[in-house]
Tab-separated table of C-alpha atoms in Angstrom:
chain	number	residue	atom	x	y	z
A	1	UNK	CA	-16.305	-9.733	-51.497
A	2	UNK	CA	-18.525	-8.574	-48.702
A	3	UNK	CA	-19.249	-12.178	-47.909
A	4	UNK	CA	-15.557	-13.076	-47.517
A	5	UNK	CA	-15.038	-10.070	-45.311
A	6	UNK	CA	-17.901	-11.208	-43.193
A	7	UNK	CA	-16.559	-14.729	-42.849
A	8	UNK	CA	-13.065	-13.545	-41.967
A	9	UNK	CA	-14.624	-11.273	-39.381
A	10	UNK	CA	-16.439	-14.265	-37.994
A	11	UNK	CA	-13.219	-16.259	-37.886
A	12	UNK	CA	-11.441	-13.455	-36.091
A	13	UNK	CA	-14.233	-13.319	-33.586
A	14	UNK	CA	-14.000	-17.033	-33.002
A	15	UNK	CA	-10.271	-16.728	-32.539
A	16	UNK	CA	-10.771	-14.294	-29.678
A	17	UNK	CA	-10.620	-16.645	-26.745
A	18	UNK	CA	-10.416	-15.072	-23.337
A	19	UNK	CA	-6.983	-15.524	-21.832
A	20	UNK	CA	-7.218	-17.099	-18.441
A	21	UNK	CA	-4.485	-17.168	-15.801
A	22	UNK	CA	-4.531	-19.180	-12.618
A	23	UNK	CA	-2.484	-17.573	-9.865
A	24	UNK	CA	-1.111	-19.890	-7.215
A	25	UNK	CA	0.592	-18.092	-4.332
A	26	UNK	CA	2.875	-20.475	-2.479
A	27	UNK	CA	4.879	-19.995	0.678
A	28	UNK	CA	6.722	-23.083	1.905
A	29	UNK	CA	4.429	-25.503	0.091
A	30	UNK	CA	7.011	-28.084	-0.968
A	31	UNK	CA	4.689	-30.860	0.162
A	32	UNK	CA	1.739	-29.881	-1.975
A	33	UNK	CA	2.764	-27.604	-4.829
A	34	UNK	CA	3.549	-30.465	-7.220
A	35	UNK	CA	0.171	-32.063	-6.649
A	36	UNK	CA	-1.658	-28.739	-7.108
A	37	UNK	CA	0.142	-27.807	-10.347
A	38	UNK	CA	0.017	-31.298	-11.871
A	39	UNK	CA	-3.671	-31.639	-11.035
A	40	UNK	CA	-4.306	-28.313	-12.738
A	41	UNK	CA	-2.269	-28.935	-15.884
A	42	UNK	CA	-3.724	-32.403	-16.363
A	43	UNK	CA	-7.325	-31.339	-16.042
A	44	UNK	CA	-7.146	-27.858	-17.543
A	45	UNK	CA	-4.300	-27.763	-20.076
A	46	UNK	CA	-6.103	-24.879	-21.816
A	47	UNK	CA	-5.551	-22.484	-18.872
A	48	UNK	CA	-2.258	-20.766	-18.133
A	49	UNK	CA	-1.072	-20.807	-14.580
A	50	UNK	CA	1.542	-18.958	-12.558
A	51	UNK	CA	3.029	-20.073	-9.277
A	52	UNK	CA	4.146	-17.112	-7.176
A	53	UNK	CA	6.752	-18.464	-4.824
A	54	UNK	CA	6.714	-15.965	-1.962
A	55	UNK	CA	10.365	-16.265	-0.956
A	56	UNK	CA	9.902	-19.771	0.433
A	57	UNK	CA	12.642	-21.066	2.684
A	58	UNK	CA	11.996	-24.722	1.878
A	59	UNK	CA	12.329	-26.602	-1.418
A	60	UNK	CA	9.398	-24.916	-3.174
A	61	UNK	CA	11.659	-22.926	-5.488
A	62	UNK	CA	13.776	-25.941	-6.469
A	63	UNK	CA	10.690	-28.053	-7.133
A	64	UNK	CA	9.125	-25.384	-9.352
A	65	UNK	CA	12.325	-24.586	-11.255
A	66	UNK	CA	13.233	-28.265	-11.552
A	67	UNK	CA	9.868	-29.210	-13.023
A	68	UNK	CA	9.928	-26.222	-15.362
A	69	UNK	CA	6.762	-24.761	-13.881
A	70	UNK	CA	5.692	-21.239	-14.744
A	71	UNK	CA	6.927	-19.618	-11.588
A	72	UNK	CA	7.785	-16.149	-10.353
A	73	UNK	CA	10.210	-16.411	-7.471
A	74	UNK	CA	9.825	-13.336	-5.277
A	75	UNK	CA	13.302	-12.446	-4.087
A	76	UNK	CA	12.055	-11.559	-0.619
A	77	UNK	CA	9.015	-12.722	1.304
A	78	UNK	CA	6.153	-10.282	0.705
A	79	UNK	CA	3.216	-11.922	2.437
A	80	UNK	CA	0.226	-13.468	0.720
A	81	UNK	CA	-1.128	-10.122	-0.511
A	82	UNK	CA	2.145	-9.142	-2.132
A	83	UNK	CA	2.358	-12.561	-3.776
A	84	UNK	CA	-1.175	-12.455	-5.156
A	85	UNK	CA	-0.643	-8.907	-6.383
A	86	UNK	CA	2.427	-10.100	-8.275
A	87	UNK	CA	0.091	-12.462	-10.098
A	88	UNK	CA	-2.226	-9.580	-10.973
A	89	UNK	CA	0.685	-7.491	-12.213
A	90	UNK	CA	1.815	-10.396	-14.336
A	91	UNK	CA	-1.719	-10.738	-15.679
A	92	UNK	CA	-1.784	-7.049	-16.623
A	93	UNK	CA	1.646	-7.258	-18.289
A	94	UNK	CA	0.579	-10.287	-20.305
A	95	UNK	CA	-2.940	-9.053	-21.070
A	96	UNK	CA	-4.973	-11.737	-19.367
A	97	UNK	CA	-8.758	-11.297	-19.341
A	98	UNK	CA	-9.616	-13.436	-16.356
A	99	UNK	CA	-7.577	-14.584	-13.377
A	100	UNK	CA	-8.293	-17.236	-10.824
A	101	UNK	CA	-6.479	-17.371	-7.535
A	102	UNK	CA	-6.202	-20.642	-5.680
A	103	UNK	CA	-4.071	-21.523	-2.679
A	104	UNK	CA	-0.875	-23.492	-3.107
A	105	UNK	CA	-1.756	-25.881	-0.290
A	106	UNK	CA	-4.327	-27.843	-2.251
A	107	UNK	CA	-7.394	-26.953	-0.175
A	108	UNK	CA	-9.195	-25.505	-3.184
A	109	UNK	CA	-10.783	-28.067	-5.483
A	110	UNK	CA	-10.358	-27.043	-9.127
A	111	UNK	CA	-13.439	-29.032	-10.210
A	112	UNK	CA	-15.507	-25.837	-9.904
A	113	UNK	CA	-13.196	-23.751	-12.071
A	114	UNK	CA	-15.074	-23.949	-15.350
A	115	UNK	CA	-18.414	-23.013	-13.862
A	116	UNK	CA	-16.949	-20.163	-11.827
A	117	UNK	CA	-15.137	-18.824	-14.888
A	118	UNK	CA	-18.304	-19.100	-16.964
A	119	UNK	CA	-20.086	-16.731	-14.569
A	120	UNK	CA	-17.458	-14.114	-15.416
A	121	UNK	CA	-17.416	-14.898	-19.138
A	122	UNK	CA	-21.175	-14.490	-19.316
A	123	UNK	CA	-20.839	-11.123	-17.613
A	124	UNK	CA	-22.970	-12.158	-14.685
A	125	UNK	CA	-20.341	-11.112	-12.159
A	126	UNK	CA	-17.077	-9.212	-11.886
A	127	UNK	CA	-15.762	-11.345	-9.067
A	128	UNK	CA	-16.702	-14.887	-8.130
A	129	UNK	CA	-15.709	-16.126	-4.695
A	130	UNK	CA	-15.603	-19.828	-3.942
A	131	UNK	CA	-17.582	-20.173	-0.733
A	132	UNK	CA	-17.590	-23.161	1.594
A	133	UNK	CA	-20.492	-21.777	3.630
A	134	UNK	CA	-23.131	-21.913	0.925
A	135	UNK	CA	-23.075	-25.668	1.365
A	136	UNK	CA	-22.325	-27.565	4.544
A	137	UNK	CA	-20.034	-30.196	3.113
A	138	UNK	CA	-16.287	-30.497	3.407
A	139	UNK	CA	-13.909	-28.618	5.635
A	140	UNK	CA	-15.836	-25.902	7.453
A	141	UNK	CA	-13.010	-24.642	9.683
A	142	UNK	CA	-13.170	-24.456	13.472
A	143	UNK	CA	-16.023	-22.879	15.417
A	144	UNK	CA	-13.862	-19.975	16.579
A	145	UNK	CA	-12.768	-19.155	13.060
A	146	UNK	CA	-16.284	-19.420	11.730
A	147	UNK	CA	-17.374	-16.877	14.342
A	148	UNK	CA	-14.630	-14.532	13.196
A	149	UNK	CA	-15.634	-14.997	9.576
A	150	UNK	CA	-19.311	-14.302	10.355
A	151	UNK	CA	-18.250	-11.085	12.111
A	152	UNK	CA	-16.120	-9.925	9.166
A	153	UNK	CA	-18.848	-10.903	6.746
A	154	UNK	CA	-21.397	-8.781	8.639
A	155	UNK	CA	-18.922	-5.916	8.802
A	156	UNK	CA	-18.510	-6.157	5.036
A	157	UNK	CA	-22.269	-6.062	4.647
A	158	UNK	CA	-22.569	-2.976	6.872
A	159	UNK	CA	-19.752	-1.166	5.074
A	160	UNK	CA	-20.660	-1.958	1.493
A	161	UNK	CA	-24.122	-3.492	1.442
A	162	UNK	CA	-22.714	-6.656	-0.101
A	163	UNK	CA	-22.883	-9.876	1.878
A	164	UNK	CA	-20.078	-12.297	1.222
A	165	UNK	CA	-20.452	-15.258	3.530
A	166	UNK	CA	-16.999	-16.752	3.043
A	167	UNK	CA	-15.240	-13.428	3.080
A	168	UNK	CA	-11.814	-14.901	3.895
A	169	UNK	CA	-11.884	-17.367	1.014
A	170	UNK	CA	-8.830	-17.066	-1.212
A	171	UNK	CA	-10.556	-18.909	-4.044
A	172	UNK	CA	-11.475	-16.082	-6.403
A	173	UNK	CA	-12.121	-15.490	-10.073
A	174	UNK	CA	-11.680	-11.905	-11.215
A	175	UNK	CA	-12.381	-10.147	-14.508
A	176	UNK	CA	-10.193	-7.739	-16.419
A	177	UNK	CA	-11.439	-4.586	-14.684
A	178	UNK	CA	-10.492	-5.878	-11.264
A	179	UNK	CA	-7.230	-7.417	-12.462
A	180	UNK	CA	-6.167	-3.835	-13.205
A	181	UNK	CA	-7.518	-2.486	-9.925
A	182	UNK	CA	-5.845	-5.186	-7.836
A	183	UNK	CA	-2.575	-4.865	-9.745
A	184	UNK	CA	-2.451	-1.234	-8.598
A	185	UNK	CA	-3.885	-1.610	-5.124
A	186	UNK	CA	-4.009	-4.807	-3.122
A	187	UNK	CA	-3.625	-5.137	0.648
A	188	UNK	CA	-0.314	-6.578	1.847
A	189	UNK	CA	-1.220	-9.014	4.586
A	190	UNK	CA	-4.497	-10.846	5.336
A	191	UNK	CA	-5.878	-9.327	2.135
A	192	UNK	CA	-9.110	-11.186	1.358
A	193	UNK	CA	-11.769	-9.266	3.357
A	194	UNK	CA	-10.176	-5.931	2.511
A	195	UNK	CA	-9.976	-6.853	-1.176
A	196	UNK	CA	-13.696	-7.602	-1.041
A	197	UNK	CA	-14.355	-4.087	0.251
A	198	UNK	CA	-12.155	-2.631	-2.503
A	199	UNK	CA	-14.119	-4.604	-5.078
A	200	UNK	CA	-17.477	-3.556	-3.657
A	201	UNK	CA	-16.680	0.153	-3.497
A	202	UNK	CA	-15.497	0.012	-7.106
A	203	UNK	CA	-18.944	-1.183	-8.003
A	204	UNK	CA	-17.958	-4.782	-8.573
A	205	UNK	CA	-20.701	-7.382	-8.779
A	206	UNK	CA	-19.610	-10.094	-6.384
A	207	UNK	CA	-21.063	-13.581	-6.581
A	208	UNK	CA	-20.405	-16.496	-4.298
A	209	UNK	CA	-20.204	-19.962	-5.706
A	210	UNK	CA	-20.630	-22.977	-3.433
A	211	UNK	CA	-17.490	-25.077	-3.244
A	212	UNK	CA	-16.287	-27.863	-1.018
A	213	UNK	CA	-12.901	-27.186	0.522
A	214	UNK	CA	-10.443	-29.748	1.730
A	215	UNK	CA	-8.491	-29.440	4.921
A	216	UNK	CA	-4.893	-28.690	4.133
A	217	UNK	CA	-2.760	-31.820	4.076
A	218	UNK	CA	0.657	-30.294	4.503
A	219	UNK	CA	2.141	-27.035	5.686
A	220	UNK	CA	0.590	-24.707	8.211
A	221	UNK	CA	-2.219	-22.193	8.071
A	222	UNK	CA	-0.913	-18.653	7.974
A	223	UNK	CA	-3.185	-17.710	10.882
A	224	UNK	CA	-2.263	-19.224	14.236
A	225	UNK	CA	-4.390	-18.699	17.336
A	226	UNK	CA	-1.798	-16.307	18.685
A	227	UNK	CA	-2.110	-14.162	15.600
A	228	UNK	CA	-5.883	-14.285	15.391
A	229	UNK	CA	-6.461	-11.347	17.750
A	230	UNK	CA	-4.052	-9.250	15.722
A	231	UNK	CA	-5.728	-10.542	12.582
A	232	UNK	CA	-9.208	-9.462	13.657
A	233	UNK	CA	-8.092	-5.999	14.793
A	234	UNK	CA	-6.026	-5.362	11.690
A	235	UNK	CA	-8.606	-6.619	9.217
A	236	UNK	CA	-11.519	-4.818	10.899
A	237	UNK	CA	-9.643	-1.521	10.912
A	238	UNK	CA	-8.391	-2.016	7.373
A	239	UNK	CA	-11.911	-2.650	6.069
A	240	UNK	CA	-13.341	0.403	7.838
A	241	UNK	CA	-10.525	2.675	6.656
A	242	UNK	CA	-10.929	1.392	3.106
A	243	UNK	CA	-14.602	2.198	3.174
A	244	UNK	CA	-14.090	5.657	4.692
A	245	UNK	CA	-11.374	6.678	2.249
A	246	UNK	CA	-13.500	5.673	-0.704
A	247	UNK	CA	-16.468	7.526	0.743
A	248	UNK	CA	-14.484	10.740	0.862
A	249	UNK	CA	-13.089	10.257	-2.621
A	250	UNK	CA	-16.516	9.625	-4.093
A	251	UNK	CA	-17.887	12.959	-2.963
A	252	UNK	CA	-15.412	14.849	-5.155
B	1	UNK	CA	11.375	33.539	33.271
B	2	UNK	CA	13.937	31.035	31.982
B	3	UNK	CA	17.171	31.250	34.032
B	4	UNK	CA	20.101	32.775	32.192
B	5	UNK	CA	22.338	29.730	32.726
B	6	UNK	CA	19.686	27.514	31.182
B	7	UNK	CA	19.409	29.857	28.219
B	8	UNK	CA	23.152	29.698	27.620
B	9	UNK	CA	23.108	25.892	27.862
B	10	UNK	CA	20.173	25.728	25.459
B	11	UNK	CA	21.907	27.985	22.961
B	12	UNK	CA	24.942	25.709	22.972
B	13	UNK	CA	22.728	22.650	22.664
B	14	UNK	CA	20.855	24.044	19.690
B	15	UNK	CA	24.061	25.162	17.994
B	16	UNK	CA	25.599	21.705	18.306
B	17	UNK	CA	22.288	20.264	17.118
B	18	UNK	CA	22.559	22.338	13.912
B	19	UNK	CA	26.224	21.482	13.511
B	20	UNK	CA	25.350	17.788	13.696
B	21	UNK	CA	22.605	18.060	11.092
B	22	UNK	CA	24.742	20.141	8.751
B	23	UNK	CA	27.626	17.697	9.182
B	24	UNK	CA	25.383	14.771	8.223
B	25	UNK	CA	23.945	16.738	5.305
B	26	UNK	CA	27.419	17.688	4.079
B	27	UNK	CA	28.532	14.056	4.118
B	28	UNK	CA	25.322	12.965	2.400
B	29	UNK	CA	24.348	10.772	5.332
B	30	UNK	CA	20.981	12.551	5.497
B	31	UNK	CA	18.763	13.683	2.695
B	32	UNK	CA	17.724	17.321	2.980
B	33	UNK	CA	14.021	16.736	2.537
B	34	UNK	CA	13.963	14.374	5.511
B	35	UNK	CA	15.766	16.873	7.740
B	36	UNK	CA	13.414	19.783	7.090
B	37	UNK	CA	11.308	18.954	10.137
B	38	UNK	CA	14.453	18.679	12.279
B	39	UNK	CA	15.635	22.074	11.069
B	40	UNK	CA	12.225	23.584	11.712
B	41	UNK	CA	12.277	22.262	15.275
B	42	UNK	CA	15.719	23.803	15.782
B	43	UNK	CA	14.541	27.166	14.474
B	44	UNK	CA	11.608	27.224	16.876
B	45	UNK	CA	14.006	26.450	19.719
B	46	UNK	CA	16.269	29.354	18.722
B	47	UNK	CA	13.355	31.758	18.526
B	48	UNK	CA	12.127	30.670	21.944
B	49	UNK	CA	15.563	31.041	23.507
B	50	UNK	CA	16.072	34.450	21.909
B	51	UNK	CA	12.603	35.690	22.833
B	52	UNK	CA	11.465	33.853	25.978
B	53	UNK	CA	8.456	36.194	26.172
B	54	UNK	CA	6.931	34.173	23.320
B	55	UNK	CA	7.130	31.063	25.472
B	56	UNK	CA	5.463	32.979	28.321
B	57	UNK	CA	2.615	34.034	26.038
B	58	UNK	CA	2.252	30.470	24.747
B	59	UNK	CA	2.249	29.041	28.265
B	60	UNK	CA	-0.236	31.622	29.531
B	61	UNK	CA	-2.501	31.175	26.525
B	62	UNK	CA	-2.918	27.436	27.097
B	63	UNK	CA	-3.074	27.743	30.874
B	64	UNK	CA	0.053	25.649	31.461
B	65	UNK	CA	1.369	25.841	35.013
B	66	UNK	CA	5.062	26.493	34.449
B	67	UNK	CA	7.364	27.635	31.664
B	68	UNK	CA	9.389	24.432	31.704
B	69	UNK	CA	6.252	22.357	31.204
B	70	UNK	CA	5.410	24.483	28.180
B	71	UNK	CA	8.845	23.780	26.776
B	72	UNK	CA	8.420	20.041	27.348
B	73	UNK	CA	5.077	20.034	25.592
B	74	UNK	CA	6.593	21.823	22.604
B	75	UNK	CA	9.452	19.366	22.410
B	76	UNK	CA	7.074	16.436	22.721
B	77	UNK	CA	4.898	17.792	19.941
B	78	UNK	CA	7.907	18.055	17.667
B	79	UNK	CA	9.033	14.523	18.479
B	80	UNK	CA	5.584	13.127	17.682
B	81	UNK	CA	5.485	15.072	14.422
B	82	UNK	CA	8.913	13.764	13.498
B	83	UNK	CA	7.882	10.190	14.268
B	84	UNK	CA	4.772	10.513	12.141
B	85	UNK	CA	6.839	11.878	9.282
B	86	UNK	CA	9.226	8.959	9.628
B	87	UNK	CA	6.406	6.403	9.652
B	88	UNK	CA	4.956	7.960	6.544
B	89	UNK	CA	8.361	7.876	4.822
B	90	UNK	CA	8.760	4.212	5.769
B	91	UNK	CA	5.282	3.409	4.438
B	92	UNK	CA	5.918	5.146	1.137
B	93	UNK	CA	9.238	3.367	0.751
B	94	UNK	CA	7.548	0.082	1.614
B	95	UNK	CA	5.145	0.579	-1.261
B	96	UNK	CA	8.007	1.347	-3.627
B	97	UNK	CA	9.997	-1.686	-2.478
B	98	UNK	CA	6.932	-3.833	-3.014
B	99	UNK	CA	6.496	-2.735	-6.623
B	100	UNK	CA	10.238	-3.106	-7.159
B	101	UNK	CA	10.364	-6.684	-5.850
B	102	UNK	CA	7.289	-7.716	-7.820
B	103	UNK	CA	8.437	-6.265	-11.125
B	104	UNK	CA	11.988	-7.533	-10.617
B	105	UNK	CA	10.753	-11.055	-9.902
B	106	UNK	CA	8.477	-10.998	-12.949
B	107	UNK	CA	11.443	-9.870	-15.050
B	108	UNK	CA	13.546	-12.695	-13.610
B	109	UNK	CA	10.950	-15.153	-14.893
B	110	UNK	CA	11.077	-13.514	-18.325
B	111	UNK	CA	14.874	-13.763	-18.446
B	112	UNK	CA	14.781	-17.393	-17.333
B	113	UNK	CA	12.339	-18.174	-20.141
B	114	UNK	CA	14.399	-16.322	-22.744
B	115	UNK	CA	17.537	-18.187	-21.688
B	116	UNK	CA	15.713	-21.485	-22.049
B	117	UNK	CA	14.631	-20.393	-25.520
B	118	UNK	CA	10.907	-20.408	-24.849
């Protein structure tokens, strides 16, 4: 009697597999979204995925609906942060344990997924960020952008004590605690560095995992040179204000 | 001292200002809680027109050169306050719209799946 109870308990425990969701924000990615989703479903049929079509004006929506992809079509364009947050909300609603976010343009190689997810499963980190700067291979971005990233990375270190070298990387694996935090509070535009500060002030253990990134094949980067000055000002301020507001709240 | 003609003009201006706000409120073109700061500004104006000595004291206290300048500074302060209130209202609404769009779009996916019998 006790023995059967024990074995059923064991079986139940085995049946508890962590639910994993891959969030793919996509804005005007008609040229790459099929490749990204097909690549993912062929290699990792065990993971669920969700395309968040951020009010694209091209054929992204038709492609996703036509192929029967799991897609949330945002009825208006919300910016990358709003799209990613939709994924986190969806993950909360559907009780996912781990989420991965990868870009819809195909620059993130999913070969690293299992190892990055294992770091979370083993409880060694709360957030794993795919970092192209831990190695020197693959697409390393332009010199100007790298300088900007180094600056933001140092700022993050000063503000939180955590050094994330590829602080603008949108390749992130997040555990259940931070799924809930990000579902409630995620920056709207240019969210990655600010989200890192949010994670750090909530006591998240952030690990970087070396990945090789590809240069995007289609579509355009969301950050043009014209916008980069605005980007740096906005992100710097946002990170500082995040840190300050948490500092005040903590003293209560 | 504020000239009498100016005081009369100001009284008419403030009265029409209140009439406008009340008209918009009556026709539900403005929500009361967003007009509170406008009404408060109007009240201060009335008090200052009725008792110009208060303006004198205010002007003297801050070492402002002339009465009219004091009036301008007051008006400017109210405009800035109103703008800040508006920005904060816009930001709060932005947050609400964001949640609305996200939840609505997630629901749309759910409905699509139910219709396809998944």
